mmCIF file of C-alpha atoms and ligand atoms in Angstrom:
data_model
loop_
_atom_site.group_PDB
_atom_site.id
_atom_site.type_symbol
_atom_site.label_atom_id
_atom_site.label_comp_id
_atom_site.label_asym_id
_atom_site.label_seq_id
_atom_site.Cartn_x
_atom_site.Cartn_y
_atom_site.Cartn_z
ATOM 1 C CA MET T 1 -28.873 -12.880 -20.604
ATOM 2 C CA PHE T 2 -26.669 -12.900 -16.645
ATOM 3 C CA ASN T 3 -27.296 -17.264 -16.719
ATOM 4 C CA SER T 4 -23.939 -16.635 -19.185
ATOM 5 C CA LEU T 5 -21.783 -15.110 -16.568
ATOM 6 C CA LYS T 6 -19.127 -17.126 -14.539
ATOM 7 C CA ALA T 7 -18.277 -16.803 -11.050
ATOM 8 C CA GLN T 8 -15.368 -14.659 -9.891
ATOM 9 C CA ALA T 9 -12.450 -16.892 -8.351
ATOM 10 C CA PRO T 10 -13.044 -15.020 -4.364
ATOM 11 C CA ASP T 11 -10.000 -11.906 -3.795
ATOM 12 C CA LYS T 12 -8.398 -14.080 -1.416
ATOM 13 C CA ILE T 13 -7.425 -11.491 0.986
ATOM 14 C CA LEU T 14 -11.288 -10.462 1.216
ATOM 15 C CA ALA T 15 -12.264 -13.925 1.761
ATOM 16 C CA LEU T 16 -9.748 -14.451 4.243
ATOM 17 C CA MET T 17 -11.366 -12.176 6.300
ATOM 18 C CA GLY T 18 -14.846 -13.959 5.943
ATOM 19 C CA GLN T 19 -13.476 -17.071 6.644
ATOM 20 C CA TYR T 20 -12.044 -15.439 10.622
ATOM 21 C CA ARG T 21 -15.737 -13.628 11.136
ATOM 22 C CA ALA T 22 -16.628 -17.034 10.384
ATOM 23 C CA ASP T 23 -14.830 -18.564 13.690
ATOM 24 C CA PRO T 24 -16.355 -19.071 17.078
ATOM 25 C CA ARG T 25 -12.682 -19.802 18.143
ATOM 26 C CA PRO T 26 -12.976 -16.738 20.897
ATOM 27 C CA GLU T 27 -8.333 -16.992 20.843
ATOM 28 C CA LYS T 28 -8.586 -16.906 16.774
ATOM 29 C CA VAL T 29 -5.832 -14.152 15.015
ATOM 30 C CA ASP T 30 -6.436 -12.230 12.070
ATOM 31 C CA LEU T 31 -2.764 -10.899 10.791
ATOM 32 C CA GLY T 32 -5.180 -11.028 7.398
ATOM 33 C CA VAL T 33 -6.476 -8.473 5.383
ATOM 34 C CA GLY T 34 -4.612 -4.593 6.171
ATOM 35 C CA VAL T 35 -5.938 -2.921 8.428
ATOM 36 C CA TYR T 36 -4.237 -1.704 11.291
ATOM 37 C CA LYS T 37 -5.891 -3.049 14.714
ATOM 38 C CA ASN T 38 -3.810 -1.724 18.413
ATOM 39 C CA ALA T 39 -3.923 -4.028 21.272
ATOM 40 C CA ASP T 40 -7.438 -4.369 22.019
ATOM 41 C CA GLY T 41 -7.942 -5.906 18.648
ATOM 42 C CA LEU T 42 -9.349 -2.550 17.548
ATOM 43 C CA THR T 43 -9.306 -0.339 14.622
ATOM 44 C CA PRO T 44 -9.883 2.922 15.907
ATOM 45 C CA VAL T 45 -11.048 5.941 14.497
ATOM 46 C CA MET T 46 -7.457 8.627 14.495
ATOM 47 C CA ARG T 47 -8.025 11.800 17.050
ATOM 48 C CA ALA T 48 -7.289 14.926 14.584
ATOM 49 C CA ILE T 49 -9.498 12.765 12.407
ATOM 50 C CA LYS T 50 -12.178 13.169 14.885
ATOM 51 C CA THR T 51 -11.058 16.494 16.118
ATOM 52 C CA ALA T 52 -11.565 16.945 11.952
ATOM 53 C CA GLU T 53 -14.205 15.622 11.502
ATOM 54 C CA LYS T 54 -16.168 17.623 14.408
ATOM 55 C CA GLN T 55 -15.537 21.059 12.825
ATOM 56 C CA LEU T 56 -16.455 19.824 9.719
ATOM 57 C CA TRP T 57 -20.111 18.921 10.695
ATOM 58 C CA GLU T 58 -20.148 22.369 12.285
ATOM 59 C CA ALA T 59 -18.239 24.243 9.398
ATOM 60 C CA GLU T 60 -19.691 22.432 6.574
ATOM 61 C CA THR T 61 -22.857 24.318 4.745
ATOM 62 C CA SER T 62 -22.845 22.268 1.649
ATOM 63 C CA LYS T 63 -22.834 18.528 0.287
ATOM 64 C CA SER T 64 -23.190 20.350 -3.744
ATOM 65 C CA TYR T 65 -19.940 19.082 -6.014
ATOM 66 C CA THR T 66 -16.600 19.829 -5.781
ATOM 67 C CA ALA T 67 -14.068 19.824 -8.114
ATOM 68 C CA LEU T 68 -13.585 16.723 -10.378
ATOM 69 C CA ALA T 69 -10.257 16.108 -10.136
ATOM 70 C CA GLY T 70 -10.814 16.726 -6.070
ATOM 71 C CA GLU T 71 -10.618 20.197 -4.289
ATOM 72 C CA PRO T 72 -6.993 21.933 -5.050
ATOM 73 C CA ALA T 73 -6.041 22.024 -1.557
ATOM 74 C CA PHE T 74 -6.093 18.346 -1.348
ATOM 75 C CA HIS T 75 -3.755 18.115 -4.123
ATOM 76 C CA ALA T 76 -1.248 20.514 -2.046
ATOM 77 C CA ALA T 77 -2.039 18.876 0.917
ATOM 78 C CA MET T 78 -1.121 15.109 -0.318
ATOM 79 C CA ALA T 79 1.738 16.963 -3.030
ATOM 80 C CA GLU T 80 3.640 18.346 0.183
ATOM 81 C CA MET T 81 3.444 15.392 2.033
ATOM 82 C CA VAL T 82 4.517 12.762 -0.668
ATOM 83 C CA LEU T 83 6.745 14.942 -2.306
ATOM 84 C CA GLY T 84 7.740 17.294 -0.006
ATOM 85 C CA ALA T 85 7.681 20.917 0.195
ATOM 86 C CA ASP T 86 9.622 21.803 -2.825
ATOM 87 C CA TYR T 87 7.299 19.539 -5.027
ATOM 88 C CA PRO T 88 7.356 20.642 -8.699
ATOM 89 C CA ALA T 89 3.701 22.524 -8.748
ATOM 90 C CA ASP T 90 4.489 22.970 -12.836
ATOM 91 C CA ARG T 91 4.623 19.713 -13.187
ATOM 92 C CA LEU T 92 2.233 17.980 -11.693
ATOM 93 C CA ALA T 93 -1.121 17.066 -12.299
ATOM 94 C CA CYS T 94 -2.917 15.159 -9.465
ATOM 95 C CA LEU T 95 -6.567 13.813 -8.795
ATOM 96 C CA ALA T 96 -8.777 12.471 -6.334
ATOM 97 C CA THR T 97 -10.042 8.881 -7.094
ATOM 98 C CA VAL T 98 -11.603 6.179 -4.797
ATOM 99 C CA GLY T 99 -8.733 5.389 -2.299
ATOM 100 C CA GLY T 100 -5.608 4.013 -3.145
ATOM 101 C CA THR T 101 -6.805 1.383 -5.210
ATOM 102 C CA GLY T 102 -8.430 4.133 -7.428
ATOM 103 C CA ALA T 103 -5.449 5.894 -7.779
ATOM 104 C CA CYS T 104 -3.812 2.691 -9.611
ATOM 105 C CA ARG T 105 -6.731 1.740 -11.563
ATOM 106 C CA GLN T 106 -6.463 5.375 -13.070
ATOM 107 C CA ALA T 107 -2.753 5.185 -13.167
ATOM 108 C CA PHE T 108 -2.977 2.723 -15.901
ATOM 109 C CA GLU T 109 -5.763 3.873 -17.049
ATOM 110 C CA LEU T 110 -3.850 7.697 -17.944
ATOM 111 C CA ALA T 111 -0.805 5.423 -19.201
ATOM 112 C CA ARG T 112 -2.958 3.661 -21.478
ATOM 113 C CA MET T 113 -4.417 5.875 -23.242
ATOM 114 C CA ALA T 114 -0.883 7.663 -23.204
ATOM 115 C CA ASN T 115 0.492 4.275 -25.171
ATOM 116 C CA PRO T 116 -1.828 1.703 -25.475
ATOM 117 C CA ASP T 117 1.490 -0.419 -26.144
ATOM 118 C CA MET T 118 2.991 -1.183 -22.862
ATOM 119 C CA THR T 119 3.720 -3.158 -20.907
ATOM 120 C CA VAL T 120 3.275 -2.879 -16.773
ATOM 121 C CA TRP T 121 6.153 -4.135 -15.258
ATOM 122 C CA VAL T 122 5.258 -5.790 -11.923
ATOM 123 C CA SER T 123 7.064 -7.286 -8.784
ATOM 124 C CA ASN T 124 6.813 -10.691 -8.273
ATOM 125 C CA PRO T 125 5.237 -10.804 -5.634
ATOM 126 C CA THR T 126 3.098 -8.112 -5.425
ATOM 127 C CA TRP T 127 -0.849 -7.319 -3.998
ATOM 128 C CA PRO T 128 -2.777 -9.242 -5.603
ATOM 129 C CA ASN T 129 -5.149 -6.627 -6.579
ATOM 130 C CA HIS T 130 -2.261 -5.150 -9.321
ATOM 131 C CA LEU T 131 -2.493 -8.407 -11.138
ATOM 132 C CA SER T 132 -5.763 -8.806 -10.628
ATOM 133 C CA ILE T 133 -7.013 -5.342 -12.580
ATOM 134 C CA LEU T 134 -4.013 -4.823 -14.780
ATOM 135 C CA ALA T 135 -5.850 -8.733 -15.890
ATOM 136 C CA PHE T 136 -9.814 -7.772 -15.486
ATOM 137 C CA MET T 137 -8.224 -4.621 -18.376
ATOM 138 C CA LYS T 138 -6.709 -6.884 -20.317
ATOM 139 C CA GLN T 139 -3.600 -5.012 -19.955
ATOM 140 C CA GLU T 140 -0.330 -6.812 -21.088
ATOM 141 C CA TYR T 141 1.989 -7.227 -18.212
ATOM 142 C CA LYS T 142 4.922 -8.996 -16.596
ATOM 143 C CA LEU T 143 6.883 -9.299 -13.849
ATOM 144 C CA TYR T 144 9.949 -8.615 -12.574
ATOM 145 C CA ARG T 145 11.347 -11.288 -10.016
ATOM 146 C CA TYR T 146 11.643 -9.244 -6.147
ATOM 147 C CA PHE T 147 11.827 -10.985 -3.941
ATOM 148 C CA ASP T 148 14.749 -14.210 -2.566
ATOM 149 C CA ASN T 149 13.006 -17.290 -0.475
ATOM 150 C CA ASP T 150 15.521 -18.074 1.163
ATOM 151 C CA ALA T 151 16.547 -15.090 2.942
ATOM 152 C CA ARG T 152 13.263 -12.996 2.853
ATOM 153 C CA ALA T 153 15.075 -10.303 0.953
ATOM 154 C CA VAL T 154 15.512 -8.148 -1.725
ATOM 155 C CA ALA T 155 16.832 -9.960 -4.749
ATOM 156 C CA PHE T 156 18.335 -6.837 -6.368
ATOM 157 C CA ASP T 157 20.515 -8.323 -8.473
ATOM 158 C CA THR T 158 17.745 -10.341 -10.410
ATOM 159 C CA MET T 159 15.110 -7.347 -10.005
ATOM 160 C CA MET T 160 17.660 -5.862 -12.126
ATOM 161 C CA GLU T 161 18.180 -7.913 -14.129
ATOM 162 C CA ASP T 162 14.720 -8.672 -15.182
ATOM 163 C CA LEU T 163 14.252 -4.710 -15.756
ATOM 164 C CA GLN T 164 16.987 -4.757 -18.585
ATOM 165 C CA ALA T 165 14.040 -5.560 -20.384
ATOM 166 C CA VAL T 166 12.317 -2.831 -19.965
ATOM 167 C CA LYS T 167 11.044 -0.374 -22.620
ATOM 168 C CA ALA T 168 10.715 2.873 -23.340
ATOM 169 C CA GLY T 169 7.043 3.755 -23.109
ATOM 170 C CA ASP T 170 6.682 1.185 -20.409
ATOM 171 C CA VAL T 171 4.899 1.216 -16.891
ATOM 172 C CA VAL T 172 7.496 -0.173 -14.387
ATOM 173 C CA LEU T 173 5.159 -0.464 -10.765
ATOM 174 C CA LEU T 174 7.156 0.616 -7.544
ATOM 175 C CA HIS T 175 5.531 -0.431 -3.767
ATOM 176 C CA GLY T 176 7.422 3.530 -1.940
ATOM 177 C CA CYS T 177 8.089 1.698 0.777
ATOM 178 C CA CYS T 178 6.548 -1.307 3.492
ATOM 179 C CA HIS T 179 6.432 -4.048 0.723
ATOM 180 C CA ASN T 180 3.107 -5.648 -0.215
ATOM 181 C CA PRO T 181 3.828 -8.284 0.424
ATOM 182 C CA THR T 182 7.150 -8.602 1.538
ATOM 183 C CA GLY T 183 7.742 -6.326 3.902
ATOM 184 C CA ALA T 184 11.368 -6.492 2.512
ATOM 185 C CA ASN T 185 11.870 -2.335 0.845
ATOM 186 C CA LEU T 186 14.458 -1.047 -1.258
ATOM 187 C CA THR T 187 17.599 0.960 0.201
ATOM 188 C CA LEU T 188 18.391 4.480 -1.039
ATOM 189 C CA GLU T 189 20.917 3.180 -3.076
ATOM 190 C CA GLN T 190 19.169 0.962 -4.297
ATOM 191 C CA TRP T 191 16.357 3.377 -5.582
ATOM 192 C CA GLY T 192 19.152 5.237 -6.621
ATOM 193 C CA ALA T 193 19.993 2.392 -9.539
ATOM 194 C CA VAL T 194 15.962 0.979 -10.453
ATOM 195 C CA ALA T 195 16.437 5.398 -10.518
ATOM 196 C CA ASP T 196 19.202 5.008 -13.528
ATOM 197 C CA LEU T 197 18.136 1.921 -15.024
ATOM 198 C CA LEU T 198 14.620 3.906 -16.031
ATOM 199 C CA GLU T 199 15.737 6.837 -16.855
ATOM 200 C CA ALA T 200 18.304 5.184 -19.138
ATOM 201 C CA LYS T 201 14.826 3.115 -20.954
ATOM 202 C CA GLY T 202 12.874 5.607 -20.390
ATOM 203 C CA ALA T 203 10.457 4.049 -19.323
ATOM 204 C CA VAL T 204 7.875 5.449 -16.438
ATOM 205 C CA PRO T 205 8.034 4.900 -12.947
ATOM 206 C CA MET T 206 4.404 4.318 -10.760
ATOM 207 C CA ILE T 207 4.646 4.062 -7.220
ATOM 208 C CA ASP T 208 1.717 2.319 -4.907
ATOM 209 C CA LEU T 209 2.529 4.863 -1.881
ATOM 210 C CA ALA T 210 -0.162 2.533 0.209
ATOM 211 C CA TYR T 211 1.556 2.997 3.201
ATOM 212 C CA GLN T 212 3.375 6.650 3.970
ATOM 213 C CA GLY T 213 4.397 6.302 7.940
ATOM 214 C CA PHE T 214 4.082 3.327 8.483
ATOM 215 C CA GLY T 215 8.093 1.715 8.401
ATOM 216 C CA ASP T 216 10.455 4.377 9.190
ATOM 217 C CA GLY T 217 8.428 8.008 9.367
ATOM 218 C CA LEU T 218 6.328 9.743 7.140
ATOM 219 C CA GLU T 219 10.013 11.834 5.656
ATOM 220 C CA ASP T 220 11.489 8.979 5.182
ATOM 221 C CA ASP T 221 9.037 5.969 3.947
ATOM 222 C CA ALA T 222 9.040 9.343 1.088
ATOM 223 C CA ALA T 223 12.658 9.106 -0.292
ATOM 224 C CA GLY T 224 12.217 6.621 -2.597
ATOM 225 C CA THR T 225 10.208 8.365 -3.844
ATOM 226 C CA ARG T 226 11.210 11.657 -3.977
ATOM 227 C CA LEU T 227 13.992 10.653 -5.053
ATOM 228 C CA ILE T 228 12.794 8.841 -8.169
ATOM 229 C CA ALA T 229 10.567 12.506 -8.349
ATOM 230 C CA SER T 230 13.351 14.420 -8.601
ATOM 231 C CA ARG T 231 15.367 12.760 -11.383
ATOM 232 C CA LEU T 232 12.676 10.799 -14.166
ATOM 233 C CA PRO T 233 10.858 13.140 -16.521
ATOM 234 C CA GLU T 234 7.550 11.384 -15.808
ATOM 235 C CA VAL T 235 6.180 9.928 -12.775
ATOM 236 C CA MET T 236 3.032 8.317 -11.665
ATOM 237 C CA ILE T 237 2.597 8.700 -7.856
ATOM 238 C CA ALA T 238 -0.502 6.167 -6.225
ATOM 239 C CA ALA T 239 -0.663 7.533 -2.574
ATOM 240 C CA SER T 240 -3.814 6.239 -0.361
ATOM 241 C CA CYS T 241 -4.716 7.625 2.833
ATOM 242 C CA SER T 242 -6.432 4.715 3.920
ATOM 243 C CA LYS T 243 -3.220 3.183 6.520
ATOM 244 C CA ASN T 244 -1.530 6.800 7.572
ATOM 245 C CA PHE T 245 -5.552 8.581 8.046
ATOM 246 C CA GLY T 246 -6.870 5.051 9.274
ATOM 247 C CA ILE T 247 -10.303 6.054 6.345
ATOM 248 C CA TYR T 248 -10.251 3.164 5.363
ATOM 249 C CA ARG T 249 -13.799 3.301 3.886
ATOM 250 C CA GLU T 250 -13.450 7.126 3.103
ATOM 251 C CA ARG T 251 -11.915 5.917 -0.028
ATOM 252 C CA THR T 252 -9.441 8.538 0.067
ATOM 253 C CA GLY T 253 -6.140 8.538 -2.277
ATOM 254 C CA CYS T 254 -4.740 10.174 -4.985
ATOM 255 C CA LEU T 255 -3.005 10.220 -8.172
ATOM 256 C CA MET T 256 0.389 12.515 -8.537
ATOM 257 C CA VAL T 257 1.160 12.935 -12.435
ATOM 258 C CA LEU T 258 4.114 14.885 -13.213
ATOM 259 C CA SER T 259 4.984 15.156 -16.558
ATOM 260 C CA ASP T 260 6.863 17.989 -18.410
ATOM 261 C CA ALA T 261 5.345 21.622 -18.329
ATOM 262 C CA ALA T 262 3.787 22.145 -21.364
ATOM 263 C CA SER T 263 1.951 18.929 -21.050
ATOM 264 C CA LYS T 264 0.782 19.828 -17.649
ATOM 265 C CA ASP T 265 -2.628 20.868 -18.542
ATOM 266 C CA VAL T 266 -4.078 18.609 -20.542
ATOM 267 C CA THR T 267 -2.474 15.672 -18.106
ATOM 268 C CA GLN T 268 -4.518 17.893 -15.750
ATOM 269 C CA GLY T 269 -7.826 17.581 -17.976
ATOM 270 C CA THR T 270 -7.525 14.283 -18.863
ATOM 271 C CA LEU T 271 -7.028 12.935 -15.060
ATOM 272 C CA ALA T 272 -10.529 14.585 -14.529
ATOM 273 C CA TYR T 273 -12.345 13.648 -18.012
ATOM 274 C CA LEU T 274 -10.949 9.994 -16.351
ATOM 275 C CA ASN T 275 -13.148 10.502 -12.920
ATOM 276 C CA ARG T 276 -15.538 11.270 -14.661
ATOM 277 C CA GLN T 277 -15.809 8.052 -17.379
ATOM 278 C CA ASN T 278 -15.729 5.930 -14.845
ATOM 279 C CA TYR T 279 -17.151 7.477 -11.044
ATOM 280 C CA SER T 280 -17.806 11.118 -11.919
ATOM 281 C CA PHE T 281 -16.299 12.716 -8.622
ATOM 282 C CA ALA T 282 -14.636 10.907 -6.081
ATOM 283 C CA PRO T 283 -15.541 11.606 -2.411
ATOM 284 C CA ASP T 284 -14.729 14.026 -0.654
ATOM 285 C CA HIS T 285 -15.100 13.637 3.200
ATOM 286 C CA GLY T 286 -12.259 11.782 3.627
ATOM 287 C CA ALA T 287 -9.748 13.700 1.186
ATOM 288 C CA ARG T 288 -11.111 17.434 3.309
ATOM 289 C CA LEU T 289 -10.381 15.495 6.587
ATOM 290 C CA VAL T 290 -7.039 14.473 5.328
ATOM 291 C CA THR T 291 -7.400 18.383 4.052
ATOM 292 C CA MET T 292 -8.099 19.877 7.297
ATOM 293 C CA VAL T 293 -5.856 17.592 9.661
ATOM 294 C CA LEU T 294 -2.266 18.653 6.917
ATOM 295 C CA THR T 295 -3.450 22.127 6.995
ATOM 296 C CA ASP T 296 -3.824 23.078 10.959
ATOM 297 C CA ALA T 297 -0.830 22.959 12.387
ATOM 298 C CA THR T 298 -2.664 21.340 16.023
ATOM 299 C CA LEU T 299 -3.911 19.052 13.796
ATOM 300 C CA LYS T 300 -0.928 17.850 12.324
ATOM 301 C CA ALA T 301 0.667 17.376 14.624
ATOM 302 C CA ASP T 302 -1.403 15.202 17.018
ATOM 303 C CA TRP T 303 -1.954 12.907 13.820
ATOM 304 C CA MET T 304 1.959 12.846 13.291
ATOM 305 C CA ALA T 305 2.069 11.623 17.291
ATOM 306 C CA GLU T 306 -0.699 9.065 17.002
ATOM 307 C CA LEU T 307 1.385 7.308 13.573
ATOM 308 C CA GLU T 308 3.996 7.361 15.285
ATOM 309 C CA GLU T 309 2.435 5.672 18.386
ATOM 310 C CA VAL T 310 1.490 3.626 15.322
ATOM 311 C CA ARG T 311 4.424 2.940 13.482
ATOM 312 C CA ASN T 312 6.524 2.291 17.103
ATOM 313 C CA GLY T 313 4.380 -0.480 18.198
ATOM 314 C CA MET T 314 4.244 -2.207 15.107
ATOM 315 C CA LEU T 315 7.986 -2.317 15.293
ATOM 316 C CA GLY T 316 7.907 -3.371 19.499
ATOM 317 C CA LEU T 317 5.375 -6.311 17.812
ATOM 318 C CA ARG T 318 8.153 -7.269 14.532
ATOM 319 C CA GLU T 319 11.115 -7.240 18.125
ATOM 320 C CA GLN T 320 9.601 -9.547 20.046
ATOM 321 C CA LEU T 321 8.556 -11.808 17.612
ATOM 322 C CA ALA T 322 11.701 -12.241 16.110
ATOM 323 C CA ALA T 323 13.856 -12.696 19.883
ATOM 324 C CA GLU T 324 10.495 -14.883 20.758
ATOM 325 C CA LEU T 325 11.320 -16.797 17.294
ATOM 326 C CA ARG T 326 15.116 -16.664 17.839
ATOM 327 C CA GLN T 327 14.547 -18.818 20.944
ATOM 328 C CA LEU T 328 12.075 -21.354 19.725
ATOM 329 C CA SER T 329 14.276 -22.207 16.884
ATOM 330 C CA ASN T 330 17.368 -21.345 18.585
ATOM 331 C CA SER T 331 18.409 -20.049 16.020
ATOM 332 C CA ASP T 332 18.233 -16.097 13.482
ATOM 333 C CA ARG T 333 15.991 -17.416 10.445
ATOM 334 C CA PHE T 334 13.526 -15.526 12.095
ATOM 335 C CA ASP T 335 15.340 -11.874 12.173
ATOM 336 C CA PHE T 336 14.337 -10.725 9.079
ATOM 337 C CA LEU T 337 11.398 -10.135 10.850
ATOM 338 C CA ALA T 338 12.440 -6.972 12.419
ATOM 339 C CA ARG T 339 13.948 -6.001 9.292
ATOM 340 C CA HIS T 340 11.103 -6.342 7.464
ATOM 341 C CA ARG T 341 9.385 -2.822 7.644
ATOM 342 C CA GLY T 342 5.529 -1.913 7.374
ATOM 343 C CA MET T 343 2.535 -3.736 8.199
ATOM 344 C CA PHE T 344 3.591 -6.722 6.087
ATOM 345 C CA SER T 345 6.226 -9.934 6.586
ATOM 346 C CA ARG T 346 5.887 -13.029 4.088
ATOM 347 C CA LEU T 347 7.075 -15.000 6.207
ATOM 348 C CA GLY T 348 8.324 -17.873 4.368
ATOM 349 C CA ALA T 349 6.147 -20.841 4.951
ATOM 350 C CA SER T 350 4.453 -23.575 3.307
ATOM 351 C CA PRO T 351 0.219 -23.096 2.235
ATOM 352 C CA GLU T 352 0.028 -26.470 4.351
ATOM 353 C CA ALA T 353 1.848 -25.059 7.172
ATOM 354 C CA VAL T 354 -0.445 -22.114 7.052
ATOM 355 C CA GLU T 355 -3.482 -24.329 7.120
ATOM 356 C CA LYS T 356 -2.029 -26.039 10.366
ATOM 357 C CA MET T 357 -1.990 -22.711 11.877
ATOM 358 C CA ARG T 358 -5.176 -21.786 10.830
ATOM 359 C CA VAL T 359 -6.689 -25.359 11.808
ATOM 360 C CA ASP T 360 -4.836 -25.612 14.597
ATOM 361 C CA ASN T 361 -4.222 -22.642 16.390
ATOM 362 C CA ALA T 362 -7.213 -20.349 14.999
ATOM 363 C CA ILE T 363 -4.778 -17.986 12.960
ATOM 364 C CA TYR T 364 -5.456 -15.693 10.166
ATOM 365 C CA MET T 365 -2.264 -15.130 7.386
ATOM 366 C CA VAL T 366 -3.141 -14.746 4.286
ATOM 367 C CA GLY T 367 -1.925 -18.000 2.059
ATOM 368 C CA ASP T 368 1.320 -16.944 0.579
ATOM 369 C CA SER T 369 2.176 -16.956 4.578
ATOM 370 C CA ARG T 370 1.462 -13.181 4.441
ATOM 371 C CA LEU T 371 1.348 -11.713 8.167
ATOM 372 C CA ASN T 372 -0.073 -8.451 8.978
ATOM 373 C CA ILE T 373 2.181 -7.552 12.156
ATOM 374 C CA ALA T 374 -0.712 -5.192 13.197
ATOM 375 C CA GLY T 375 -2.590 -7.970 13.528
ATOM 376 C CA LEU T 376 -0.536 -9.359 16.980
ATOM 377 C CA ASN T 377 -0.073 -7.660 20.567
ATOM 378 C CA THR T 378 2.884 -8.552 23.154
ATOM 379 C CA LYS T 379 -0.121 -11.090 23.734
ATOM 380 C CA THR T 380 -0.499 -12.379 21.232
ATOM 381 C CA VAL T 381 2.944 -12.768 19.877
ATOM 382 C CA PRO T 382 4.267 -15.878 21.336
ATOM 383 C CA LEU T 383 1.474 -17.884 20.402
ATOM 384 C CA LEU T 384 2.405 -16.550 17.167
ATOM 385 C CA ALA T 385 5.686 -17.771 17.373
ATOM 386 C CA ARG T 386 4.711 -21.232 18.830
ATOM 387 C CA ALA T 387 3.003 -22.170 15.942
ATOM 388 C CA ILE T 388 5.424 -21.548 13.515
ATOM 389 C CA ILE T 389 7.620 -23.752 14.972
ATOM 390 C CA ASP T 390 4.994 -26.335 15.405
ATOM 391 C CA ALA T 391 3.957 -26.082 12.025
ATOM 392 C CA GLY T 392 7.676 -26.318 11.198
ATOM 393 C CA VAL T 393 8.545 -23.578 9.393
HETATM 394 C C1 LMR V 1 -4.551 -5.313 2.240
HETATM 395 O O1 LMR V 1 -3.759 -6.230 1.414
HETATM 396 O O2 LMR V 1 -4.996 -6.033 3.427
HETATM 397 C C2 LMR V 1 -4.357 -4.104 2.067
HETATM 398 O O3 LMR V 1 -3.888 -2.964 0.717
HETATM 399 C C3 LMR V 1 -6.452 -5.059 2.308
HETATM 400 C C4 LMR V 1 -6.923 -4.877 0.455
HETATM 401 O O4 LMR V 1 -7.645 -4.045 -0.266
HETATM 402 O O5 LMR V 1 -6.733 -5.917 -0.232
#
């Protein structure tokens, strides 16, 4: 029967990872997959995570199963980080998931169980795997325009125009911060307008929060999410720990669902049921480390300090790249790179220009010209700037 299988198109981001690894040129620069790299091109284990791992190794006496929905202490620590200390515990159901992607998948599943007729609204562009998962689930989705390709900024008026067509019970997927792939984000005022619209429509926001702490800081990056959570009766939040705790391969994420207090227990039970149906228990190791870091004052302070170093490093690279390009292009048309936030910016280069940079300069970015700022260092920024100009961007 397996000879009836059709080859699946490879995931573009992961395929690029393979292409980069196979390139023998020593000067190659990987600006593809969204993984943080330090100035030496390494993705280190964060200090606080390493310490927590040592402590856990000493203290852990069993690897037996934990709770199906994940440990309550993990839920509480994540809810506090994402929603703030005064989060509404009486309305909040939480689920430990297989990374942020697992949280997205379970959110789609939950929403479909509650409303099989829903449409999911997704920004155009978005992280390609959002669309891939929705298509795989045969879940209807629609795109709302998000990005002004000329200004390299949020096309807010057109976004709001498109979202006028949202129906009650539809799910609207928003990126909490550090929009992937564009790097262009809503202002707090715009978040407020989105909240007004979704409230009026009776739609359910779903926030993918994969980069909290990588944009303007842990608190500021959660501001839009908190505003939505304070205003809307029902909200889903898919939070990832891959990037901000640097534990990509541990697959640690948390789905948070706000509903009315009377629905909380059934929602919580349904979330646990979804874990059981799809993969039973979520991985525990990463979730346990995150809980330890967030609940121990010393570990937390160290983690926050290191996260700030990472974030400021990326901001510095953004400034440097924008300055180099200002000089080389004799214009301010690349200044958006300093305004964008998070790991990514969409450069606005044609696929041909992206390919030219790969062939001529061994610079790897995603075909839509998304570049991972964290893949740069102070020495490679001038090389990239030169390549961008030479490719005619
Ligand atoms: C990315 O967008 O590069 C990351 O979220 C990694 C991934 O799984 O695609």
